[in-house]
Amino acid sequence: MNLTLPLTATEEANILVRAQAEGVTPEVLVRRALEPLIAASPESPTETKKSSRHIAELIAERMQALPPEVFDRLPKDGASEHDHYLYGSPKRHQ
């Protein structure tokens, strides 16, 4: 089953702007917003409550949904300067 959600032009524009700001597709943004609702719903008999997939598989799947330009915007020194990017600490190496 495919769901269709009628949106006003303003609602659609807001979703597109927010998705672009977060570096994801509008579909990924809406899916993230719906996940709590989906998780709280009774599951169908074909679904299991717990995924047997490894966390690395889940992360890789989500990363594939991101457009390549998102990765281009990531800082090249993100690993060595993670405190700066996460918490605003001064950079250690300049």
PDB file of N, CA and C in Angstrom:
ATOM      1  N   MET A   1       0.842  -1.175   0.000  1.00  0.00           N
ATOM      2  CA  MET A   1       0.000   0.000   0.000  1.00  0.00           C
ATOM      3  C   MET A   1       0.890   1.242   0.000  1.00  0.00           C
ATOM      4  N   ASN A   2       0.554   2.201  -0.811  1.00  0.00           N
ATOM      5  CA  ASN A   2       1.238   3.496  -0.830  1.00  0.00           C
ATOM      6  C   ASN A   2       0.293   4.551  -0.292  1.00  0.00           C
ATOM      7  N   LEU A   3       0.809   5.367   0.585  1.00  0.00           N
ATOM      8  CA  LEU A   3       0.008   6.455   1.134  1.00  0.00           C
ATOM      9  C   LEU A   3       0.283   7.732   0.355  1.00  0.00           C
ATOM     10  N   THR A   4      -0.726   8.521   0.181  1.00  0.00           N
ATOM     11  CA  THR A   4      -0.583   9.832  -0.423  1.00  0.00           C
ATOM     12  C   THR A   4      -1.108  10.856   0.568  1.00  0.00           C
ATOM     13  N   LEU A   5      -0.263  11.814   0.890  1.00  0.00           N
ATOM     14  CA  LEU A   5      -0.650  12.843   1.842  1.00  0.00           C
ATOM     15  C   LEU A   5      -0.818  14.161   1.111  1.00  0.00           C
ATOM     16  N   PRO A   6      -2.032  14.679   1.046  1.00  0.00           N
ATOM     17  CA  PRO A   6      -2.213  15.970   0.384  1.00  0.00           C
ATOM     18  C   PRO A   6      -1.612  17.079   1.247  1.00  0.00           C
ATOM     19  N   LEU A   7      -0.755  17.878   0.623  1.00  0.00           N
ATOM     20  CA  LEU A   7      -0.099  18.990   1.322  1.00  0.00           C
ATOM     21  C   LEU A   7      -0.393  20.289   0.592  1.00  0.00           C
ATOM     22  N   THR A   8      -0.465  21.347   1.347  1.00  0.00           N
ATOM     23  CA  THR A   8      -0.585  22.656   0.714  1.00  0.00           C
ATOM     24  C   THR A   8       0.783  23.010   0.119  1.00  0.00           C
ATOM     25  N   ALA A   9       0.801  23.988  -0.740  1.00  0.00           N
ATOM     26  CA  ALA A   9       2.065  24.428  -1.337  1.00  0.00           C
ATOM     27  C   ALA A   9       3.028  24.909  -0.253  1.00  0.00           C
ATOM     28  N   THR A  10       2.507  25.575   0.747  1.00  0.00           N
ATOM     29  CA  THR A  10       3.339  26.070   1.848  1.00  0.00           C
ATOM     30  C   THR A  10       3.916  24.914   2.654  1.00  0.00           C
ATOM     31  N   GLU A  11       3.099  23.911   2.960  1.00  0.00           N
ATOM     32  CA  GLU A  11       3.585  22.753   3.710  1.00  0.00           C
ATOM     33  C   GLU A  11       4.677  22.022   2.938  1.00  0.00           C
ATOM     34  N   GLU A  12       4.451  21.844   1.645  1.00  0.00           N
ATOM     35  CA  GLU A  12       5.450  21.165   0.827  1.00  0.00           C
ATOM     36  C   GLU A  12       6.743  21.971   0.770  1.00  0.00           C
ATOM     37  N   ALA A  13       6.629  23.274   0.621  1.00  0.00           N
ATOM     38  CA  ALA A  13       7.816  24.131   0.585  1.00  0.00           C
ATOM     39  C   ALA A  13       8.582  24.061   1.903  1.00  0.00           C
ATOM     40  N   ASN A  14       7.852  24.049   3.018  1.00  0.00           N
ATOM     41  CA  ASN A  14       8.501  23.951   4.334  1.00  0.00           C
ATOM     42  C   ASN A  14       9.265  22.638   4.476  1.00  0.00           C
ATOM     43  N   ILE A  15       8.676  21.564   4.004  1.00  0.00           N
ATOM     44  CA  ILE A  15       9.340  20.255   4.074  1.00  0.00           C
ATOM     45  C   ILE A  15      10.587  20.262   3.197  1.00  0.00           C
ATOM     46  N   LEU A  16      10.492  20.811   2.010  1.00  0.00           N
ATOM     47  CA  LEU A  16      11.645  20.853   1.115  1.00  0.00           C
ATOM     48  C   LEU A  16      12.781  21.675   1.699  1.00  0.00           C
ATOM     49  N   VAL A  17      12.452  22.822   2.286  1.00  0.00           N
ATOM     50  CA  VAL A  17      13.478  23.680   2.896  1.00  0.00           C
ATOM     51  C   VAL A  17      14.135  22.964   4.076  1.00  0.00           C
ATOM     52  N   ARG A  18      13.329  22.355   4.924  1.00  0.00           N
ATOM     53  CA  ARG A  18      13.869  21.654   6.102  1.00  0.00           C
ATOM     54  C   ARG A  18      14.742  20.478   5.685  1.00  0.00           C
ATOM     55  N   ALA A  19      14.295  19.724   4.684  1.00  0.00           N
ATOM     56  CA  ALA A  19      15.070  18.580   4.204  1.00  0.00           C
ATOM     57  C   ALA A  19      16.417  19.051   3.656  1.00  0.00           C
ATOM     58  N   GLN A  20      16.392  20.116   2.879  1.00  0.00           N
ATOM     59  CA  GLN A  20      17.631  20.640   2.321  1.00  0.00           C
ATOM     60  C   GLN A  20      18.563  21.121   3.436  1.00  0.00           C
ATOM     61  N   ALA A  21      18.008  21.767   4.442  1.00  0.00           N
ATOM     62  CA  ALA A  21      18.823  22.253   5.560  1.00  0.00           C
ATOM     63  C   ALA A  21      19.467  21.107   6.326  1.00  0.00           C
ATOM     64  N   GLU A  22      18.777  19.980   6.402  1.00  0.00           N
ATOM     65  CA  GLU A  22      19.313  18.813   7.110  1.00  0.00           C
ATOM     66  C   GLU A  22      20.124  17.903   6.197  1.00  0.00           C
ATOM     67  N   GLY A  23      20.154  18.228   4.909  1.00  0.00           N
ATOM     68  CA  GLY A  23      20.946  17.441   3.974  1.00  0.00           C
ATOM     69  C   GLY A  23      20.365  16.081   3.665  1.00  0.00           C
ATOM     70  N   VAL A  24      19.040  15.982   3.696  1.00  0.00           N
ATOM     71  CA  VAL A  24      18.384  14.719   3.385  1.00  0.00           C
ATOM     72  C   VAL A  24      17.302  14.953   2.336  1.00  0.00           C
ATOM     73  N   THR A  25      16.781  13.866   1.805  1.00  0.00           N
ATOM     74  CA  THR A  25      15.673  14.000   0.865  1.00  0.00           C
ATOM     75  C   THR A  25      14.395  14.270   1.649  1.00  0.00           C
ATOM     76  N   PRO A  26      13.387  14.857   1.011  1.00  0.00           N
ATOM     77  CA  PRO A  26      12.121  15.076   1.705  1.00  0.00           C
ATOM     78  C   PRO A  26      11.522  13.759   2.213  1.00  0.00           C
ATOM     79  N   GLU A  27      11.707  12.687   1.462  1.00  0.00           N
ATOM     80  CA  GLU A  27      11.174  11.393   1.880  1.00  0.00           C
ATOM     81  C   GLU A  27      11.819  10.906   3.174  1.00  0.00           C
ATOM     82  N   VAL A  28      13.129  11.079   3.268  1.00  0.00           N
ATOM     83  CA  VAL A  28      13.840  10.674   4.489  1.00  0.00           C
ATOM     84  C   VAL A  28      13.371  11.518   5.672  1.00  0.00           C
ATOM     85  N   LEU A  29      13.209  12.810   5.454  1.00  0.00           N
ATOM     86  CA  LEU A  29      12.746  13.696   6.526  1.00  0.00           C
ATOM     87  C   LEU A  29      11.368  13.282   7.041  1.00  0.00           C
ATOM     88  N   VAL A  30      10.448  13.033   6.129  1.00  0.00           N
ATOM     89  CA  VAL A  30       9.088  12.633   6.521  1.00  0.00           C
ATOM     90  C   VAL A  30       9.116  11.264   7.197  1.00  0.00           C
ATOM     91  N   ARG A  31       9.925  10.350   6.681  1.00  0.00           N
ATOM     92  CA  ARG A  31      10.032   9.013   7.297  1.00  0.00           C
ATOM     93  C   ARG A  31      10.517   9.130   8.738  1.00  0.00           C
ATOM     94  N   ARG A  32      11.526   9.973   8.967  1.00  0.00           N
ATOM     95  CA  ARG A  32      12.038  10.179  10.334  1.00  0.00           C
ATOM     96  C   ARG A  32      10.935  10.716  11.250  1.00  0.00           C
ATOM     97  N   ALA A  33      10.138  11.628  10.721  1.00  0.00           N
ATOM     98  CA  ALA A  33       9.066  12.210  11.528  1.00  0.00           C
ATOM     99  C   ALA A  33       8.002  11.171  11.865  1.00  0.00           C
ATOM    100  N   LEU A  34       7.785  10.231  10.971  1.00  0.00           N
ATOM    101  CA  LEU A  34       6.749   9.218  11.182  1.00  0.00           C
ATOM    102  C   LEU A  34       7.224   8.014  11.994  1.00  0.00           C
ATOM    103  N   GLU A  35       8.526   7.846  12.152  1.00  0.00           N
ATOM    104  CA  GLU A  35       9.045   6.656  12.840  1.00  0.00           C
ATOM    105  C   GLU A  35       8.463   6.438  14.237  1.00  0.00           C
ATOM    106  N   PRO A  36       8.322   7.467  15.082  1.00  0.00           N
ATOM    107  CA  PRO A  36       7.716   7.214  16.399  1.00  0.00           C
ATOM    108  C   PRO A  36       6.275   6.693  16.282  1.00  0.00           C
ATOM    109  N   LEU A  37       5.533   7.214  15.358  1.00  0.00           N
ATOM    110  CA  LEU A  37       4.158   6.774  15.146  1.00  0.00           C
ATOM    111  C   LEU A  37       4.124   5.328  14.654  1.00  0.00           C
ATOM    112  N   ILE A  38       5.002   5.012  13.730  1.00  0.00           N
ATOM    113  CA  ILE A  38       5.068   3.657  13.187  1.00  0.00           C
ATOM    114  C   ILE A  38       5.510   2.674  14.268  1.00  0.00           C
ATOM    115  N   ALA A  39       6.496   3.070  15.067  1.00  0.00           N
ATOM    116  CA  ALA A  39       7.004   2.187  16.115  1.00  0.00           C
ATOM    117  C   ALA A  39       5.947   1.903  17.171  1.00  0.00           C
ATOM    118  N   ALA A  40       5.040   2.842  17.403  1.00  0.00           N
ATOM    119  CA  ALA A  40       4.013   2.665  18.431  1.00  0.00           C
ATOM    120  C   ALA A  40       2.822   1.865  17.921  1.00  0.00           C
ATOM    121  N   SER A  41       2.766   1.643  16.621  1.00  0.00           N
ATOM    122  CA  SER A  41       1.635   0.929  16.037  1.00  0.00           C
ATOM    123  C   SER A  41       1.820  -0.574  16.167  1.00  0.00           C
ATOM    124  N   PRO A  42       0.710  -1.312  16.242  1.00  0.00           N
ATOM    125  CA  PRO A  42       0.824  -2.765  16.245  1.00  0.00           C
ATOM    126  C   PRO A  42       1.480  -3.230  14.947  1.00  0.00           C
ATOM    127  N   GLU A  43       2.352  -4.192  15.048  1.00  0.00           N
ATOM    128  CA  GLU A  43       3.067  -4.680  13.879  1.00  0.00           C
ATOM    129  C   GLU A  43       2.260  -5.726  13.132  1.00  0.00           C
ATOM    130  N   SER A  44       2.533  -5.802  11.854  1.00  0.00           N
ATOM    131  CA  SER A  44       1.882  -6.837  11.064  1.00  0.00           C
ATOM    132  C   SER A  44       2.533  -8.175  11.382  1.00  0.00           C
ATOM    133  N   PRO A  45       1.849  -9.285  11.123  1.00  0.00           N
ATOM    134  CA  PRO A  45       2.402 -10.599  11.459  1.00  0.00           C
ATOM    135  C   PRO A  45       3.711 -10.910  10.745  1.00  0.00           C
ATOM    136  N   THR A  46       3.974 -10.272   9.610  1.00  0.00           N
ATOM    137  CA  THR A  46       5.207 -10.572   8.874  1.00  0.00           C
ATOM    138  C   THR A  46       6.407  -9.825   9.423  1.00  0.00           C
ATOM    139  N   GLU A  47       6.189  -8.838  10.280  1.00  0.00           N
ATOM    140  CA  GLU A  47       7.286  -8.065  10.835  1.00  0.00           C
ATOM    141  C   GLU A  47       7.660  -8.588  12.222  1.00  0.00           C
ATOM    142  N   THR A  48       8.924  -8.507  12.526  1.00  0.00           N
ATOM    143  CA  THR A  48       9.365  -8.882  13.862  1.00  0.00           C
ATOM    144  C   THR A  48       9.610  -7.618  14.658  1.00  0.00           C
ATOM    145  N   LYS A  49       9.544  -7.743  15.972  1.00  0.00           N
ATOM    146  CA  LYS A  49       9.710  -6.581  16.828  1.00  0.00           C
ATOM    147  C   LYS A  49      11.153  -6.090  16.840  1.00  0.00           C
ATOM    148  N   LYS A  50      12.105  -7.014  16.762  1.00  0.00           N
ATOM    149  CA  LYS A  50      13.500  -6.660  16.822  1.00  0.00           C
ATOM    150  C   LYS A  50      14.179  -7.047  15.509  1.00  0.00           C
ATOM    151  N   SER A  51      14.975  -6.150  14.992  1.00  0.00           N
ATOM    152  CA  SER A  51      15.682  -6.439  13.748  1.00  0.00           C
ATOM    153  C   SER A  51      16.854  -7.365  14.035  1.00  0.00           C
ATOM    154  N   SER A  52      17.055  -8.308  13.160  1.00  0.00           N
ATOM    155  CA  SER A  52      18.195  -9.205  13.321  1.00  0.00           C
ATOM    156  C   SER A  52      19.385  -8.703  12.511  1.00  0.00           C
ATOM    157  N   ARG A  53      19.233  -7.531  11.909  1.00  0.00           N
ATOM    158  CA  ARG A  53      20.317  -6.961  11.115  1.00  0.00           C
ATOM    159  C   ARG A  53      21.326  -6.258  12.015  1.00  0.00           C
ATOM    160  N   HIS A  54      22.570  -6.310  11.606  1.00  0.00           N
ATOM    161  CA  HIS A  54      23.640  -5.655  12.355  1.00  0.00           C
ATOM    162  C   HIS A  54      23.496  -4.139  12.222  1.00  0.00           C
ATOM    163  N   ILE A  55      23.891  -3.425  13.256  1.00  0.00           N
ATOM    164  CA  ILE A  55      23.759  -1.966  13.275  1.00  0.00           C
ATOM    165  C   ILE A  55      24.517  -1.326  12.109  1.00  0.00           C
ATOM    166  N   ALA A  56      25.636  -1.911  11.712  1.00  0.00           N
ATOM    167  CA  ALA A  56      26.409  -1.369  10.602  1.00  0.00           C
ATOM    168  C   ALA A  56      25.597  -1.409   9.303  1.00  0.00           C
ATOM    169  N   GLU A  57      24.794  -2.446   9.127  1.00  0.00           N
ATOM    170  CA  GLU A  57      23.938  -2.544   7.941  1.00  0.00           C
ATOM    171  C   GLU A  57      22.889  -1.434   7.950  1.00  0.00           C
ATOM    172  N   LEU A  58      22.311  -1.181   9.110  1.00  0.00           N
ATOM    173  CA  LEU A  58      21.299  -0.133   9.214  1.00  0.00           C
ATOM    174  C   LEU A  58      21.890   1.244   8.930  1.00  0.00           C
ATOM    175  N   ILE A  59      23.086   1.494   9.463  1.00  0.00           N
ATOM    176  CA  ILE A  59      23.750   2.778   9.231  1.00  0.00           C
ATOM    177  C   ILE A  59      24.086   2.934   7.755  1.00  0.00           C
ATOM    178  N   ALA A  60      24.626   1.885   7.140  1.00  0.00           N
ATOM    179  CA  ALA A  60      24.975   1.945   5.717  1.00  0.00           C
ATOM    180  C   ALA A  60      23.739   2.205   4.869  1.00  0.00           C
ATOM    181  N   GLU A  61      22.630   1.594   5.229  1.00  0.00           N
ATOM    182  CA  GLU A  61      21.379   1.798   4.484  1.00  0.00           C
ATOM    183  C   GLU A  61      20.932   3.253   4.554  1.00  0.00           C
ATOM    184  N   ARG A  62      21.009   3.830   5.738  1.00  0.00           N
ATOM    185  CA  ARG A  62      20.613   5.232   5.891  1.00  0.00           C
ATOM    186  C   ARG A  62      21.565   6.165   5.156  1.00  0.00           C
ATOM    187  N   MET A  63      22.848   5.839   5.170  1.00  0.00           N
ATOM    188  CA  MET A  63      23.832   6.683   4.486  1.00  0.00           C
ATOM    189  C   MET A  63      23.597   6.674   2.981  1.00  0.00           C
ATOM    190  N   GLN A  64      23.142   5.555   2.437  1.00  0.00           N
ATOM    191  CA  GLN A  64      22.886   5.470   0.997  1.00  0.00           C
ATOM    192  C   GLN A  64      21.730   6.374   0.580  1.00  0.00           C
ATOM    193  N   ALA A  65      20.861   6.699   1.502  1.00  0.00           N
ATOM    194  CA  ALA A  65      19.722   7.572   1.191  1.00  0.00           C
ATOM    195  C   ALA A  65      20.138   9.034   1.077  1.00  0.00           C
ATOM    196  N   LEU A  66      21.341   9.345   1.541  1.00  0.00           N
ATOM    197  CA  LEU A  66      21.806  10.726   1.489  1.00  0.00           C
ATOM    198  C   LEU A  66      22.379  11.051   0.121  1.00  0.00           C
ATOM    199  N   PRO A  67      22.084  12.239  -0.394  1.00  0.00           N
ATOM    200  CA  PRO A  67      22.678  12.639  -1.668  1.00  0.00           C
ATOM    201  C   PRO A  67      24.177  12.891  -1.495  1.00  0.00           C
ATOM    202  N   PRO A  68      24.978  12.680  -2.540  1.00  0.00           N
ATOM    203  CA  PRO A  68      26.439  12.830  -2.438  1.00  0.00           C
ATOM    204  C   PRO A  68      26.884  14.205  -1.966  1.00  0.00           C
ATOM    205  N   GLU A  69      26.113  15.248  -2.292  1.00  0.00           N
ATOM    206  CA  GLU A  69      26.542  16.591  -1.898  1.00  0.00           C
ATOM    207  C   GLU A  69      26.554  16.777  -0.375  1.00  0.00           C
ATOM    208  N   VAL A  70      25.828  15.946   0.341  1.00  0.00           N
ATOM    209  CA  VAL A  70      25.858  16.019   1.809  1.00  0.00           C
ATOM    210  C   VAL A  70      27.258  15.658   2.301  1.00  0.00           C
ATOM    211  N   PHE A  71      27.833  14.614   1.717  1.00  0.00           N
ATOM    212  CA  PHE A  71      29.174  14.203   2.123  1.00  0.00           C
ATOM    213  C   PHE A  71      30.215  15.235   1.710  1.00  0.00           C
ATOM    214  N   ASP A  72      29.978  15.935   0.601  1.00  0.00           N
ATOM    215  CA  ASP A  72      30.910  16.975   0.160  1.00  0.00           C
ATOM    216  C   ASP A  72      30.965  18.140   1.146  1.00  0.00           C
ATOM    217  N   ARG A  73      29.864  18.349   1.882  1.00  0.00           N
ATOM    218  CA  ARG A  73      29.811  19.466   2.832  1.00  0.00           C
ATOM    219  C   ARG A  73      30.419  19.122   4.193  1.00  0.00           C
ATOM    220  N   LEU A  74      30.713  17.857   4.431  1.00  0.00           N
ATOM    221  CA  LEU A  74      31.291  17.470   5.722  1.00  0.00           C
ATOM    222  C   LEU A  74      32.714  18.001   5.839  1.00  0.00           C
ATOM    223  N   PRO A  75      33.113  18.414   7.037  1.00  0.00           N
ATOM    224  CA  PRO A  75      34.472  18.936   7.203  1.00  0.00           C
ATOM    225  C   PRO A  75      35.503  17.816   7.027  1.00  0.00           C
ATOM    226  N   LYS A  76      36.624  18.158   6.402  1.00  0.00           N
ATOM    227  CA  LYS A  76      37.681  17.165   6.161  1.00  0.00           C
ATOM    228  C   LYS A  76      38.385  16.768   7.459  1.00  0.00           C
ATOM    229  N   ASP A  77      38.349  17.644   8.470  1.00  0.00           N
ATOM    230  CA  ASP A  77      39.004  17.350   9.743  1.00  0.00           C
ATOM    231  C   ASP A  77      37.984  16.953  10.817  1.00  0.00           C
ATOM    232  N   GLY A  78      36.855  16.429  10.401  1.00  0.00           N
ATOM    233  CA  GLY A  78      35.769  16.105  11.324  1.00  0.00           C
ATOM    234  C   GLY A  78      36.150  15.106  12.408  1.00  0.00           C
ATOM    235  N   ALA A  79      36.982  14.135  12.073  1.00  0.00           N
ATOM    236  CA  ALA A  79      37.360  13.136  13.074  1.00  0.00           C
ATOM    237  C   ALA A  79      38.313  13.724  14.107  1.00  0.00           C
ATOM    238  N   SER A  80      39.333  14.433  13.634  1.00  0.00           N
ATOM    239  CA  SER A  80      40.330  14.962  14.566  1.00  0.00           C
ATOM    240  C   SER A  80      39.824  16.171  15.348  1.00  0.00           C
ATOM    241  N   GLU A  81      38.833  16.868  14.800  1.00  0.00           N
ATOM    242  CA  GLU A  81      38.304  18.073  15.457  1.00  0.00           C
ATOM    243  C   GLU A  81      36.839  17.900  15.861  1.00  0.00           C
ATOM    244  N   HIS A  82      36.461  16.673  16.221  1.00  0.00           N
ATOM    245  CA  HIS A  82      35.049  16.418  16.530  1.00  0.00           C
ATOM    246  C   HIS A  82      34.533  17.262  17.700  1.00  0.00           C
ATOM    247  N   ASP A  83      35.363  17.549  18.686  1.00  0.00           N
ATOM    248  CA  ASP A  83      34.911  18.385  19.805  1.00  0.00           C
ATOM    249  C   ASP A  83      34.527  19.786  19.323  1.00  0.00           C
ATOM    250  N   HIS A  84      35.278  20.284  18.358  1.00  0.00           N
ATOM    251  CA  HIS A  84      34.969  21.612  17.805  1.00  0.00           C
ATOM    252  C   HIS A  84      33.601  21.590  17.115  1.00  0.00           C
ATOM    253  N   TYR A  85      33.363  20.578  16.291  1.00  0.00           N
ATOM    254  CA  TYR A  85      32.126  20.537  15.513  1.00  0.00           C
ATOM    255  C   TYR A  85      30.914  20.120  16.354  1.00  0.00           C
ATOM    256  N   LEU A  86      31.118  19.307  17.358  1.00  0.00           N
ATOM    257  CA  LEU A  86      29.997  18.867  18.195  1.00  0.00           C
ATOM    258  C   LEU A  86      29.674  19.843  19.322  1.00  0.00           C
ATOM    259  N   TYR A  87      30.724  20.382  19.958  1.00  0.00           N
ATOM    260  CA  TYR A  87      30.506  21.163  21.171  1.00  0.00           C
ATOM    261  C   TYR A  87      30.973  22.615  21.078  1.00  0.00           C
ATOM    262  N   GLY A  88      31.595  22.979  19.970  1.00  0.00           N
ATOM    263  CA  GLY A  88      32.057  24.347  19.806  1.00  0.00           C
ATOM    264  C   GLY A  88      33.384  24.647  20.482  1.00  0.00           C
ATOM    265  N   SER A  89      34.100  23.624  20.912  1.00  0.00           N
ATOM    266  CA  SER A  89      35.409  23.828  21.513  1.00  0.00           C
ATOM    267  C   SER A  89      36.366  24.415  20.474  1.00  0.00           C
ATOM    268  N   PRO A  90      37.401  25.112  20.940  1.00  0.00           N
ATOM    269  CA  PRO A  90      38.388  25.627  19.974  1.00  0.00           C
ATOM    270  C   PRO A  90      39.068  24.457  19.233  1.00  0.00           C
ATOM    271  N   LYS A  91      39.418  24.690  17.980  1.00  0.00           N
ATOM    272  CA  LYS A  91      40.128  23.658  17.224  1.00  0.00           C
ATOM    273  C   LYS A  91      41.487  23.408  17.857  1.00  0.00           C
ATOM    274  N   ARG A  92      41.919  22.153  17.871  1.00  0.00           N
ATOM    275  CA  ARG A  92      43.211  21.798  18.449  1.00  0.00           C
ATOM    276  C   ARG A  92      44.342  22.029  17.470  1.00  0.00           C
ATOM    277  N   HIS A  93      44.077  21.782  16.188  1.00  0.00           N
ATOM    278  CA  HIS A  93      45.118  21.931  15.147  1.00  0.00           C
ATOM    279  C   HIS A  93      44.596  22.906  14.102  1.00  0.00           C
ATOM    280  N   GLN A  94      45.360  23.955  13.887  1.00  0.00           N
ATOM    281  CA  GLN A  94      44.908  24.942  12.884  1.00  0.00           C
ATOM    282  C   GLN A  94      45.851  25.072  11.749  1.00  0.00           C
TER     283      GLN A  94
END
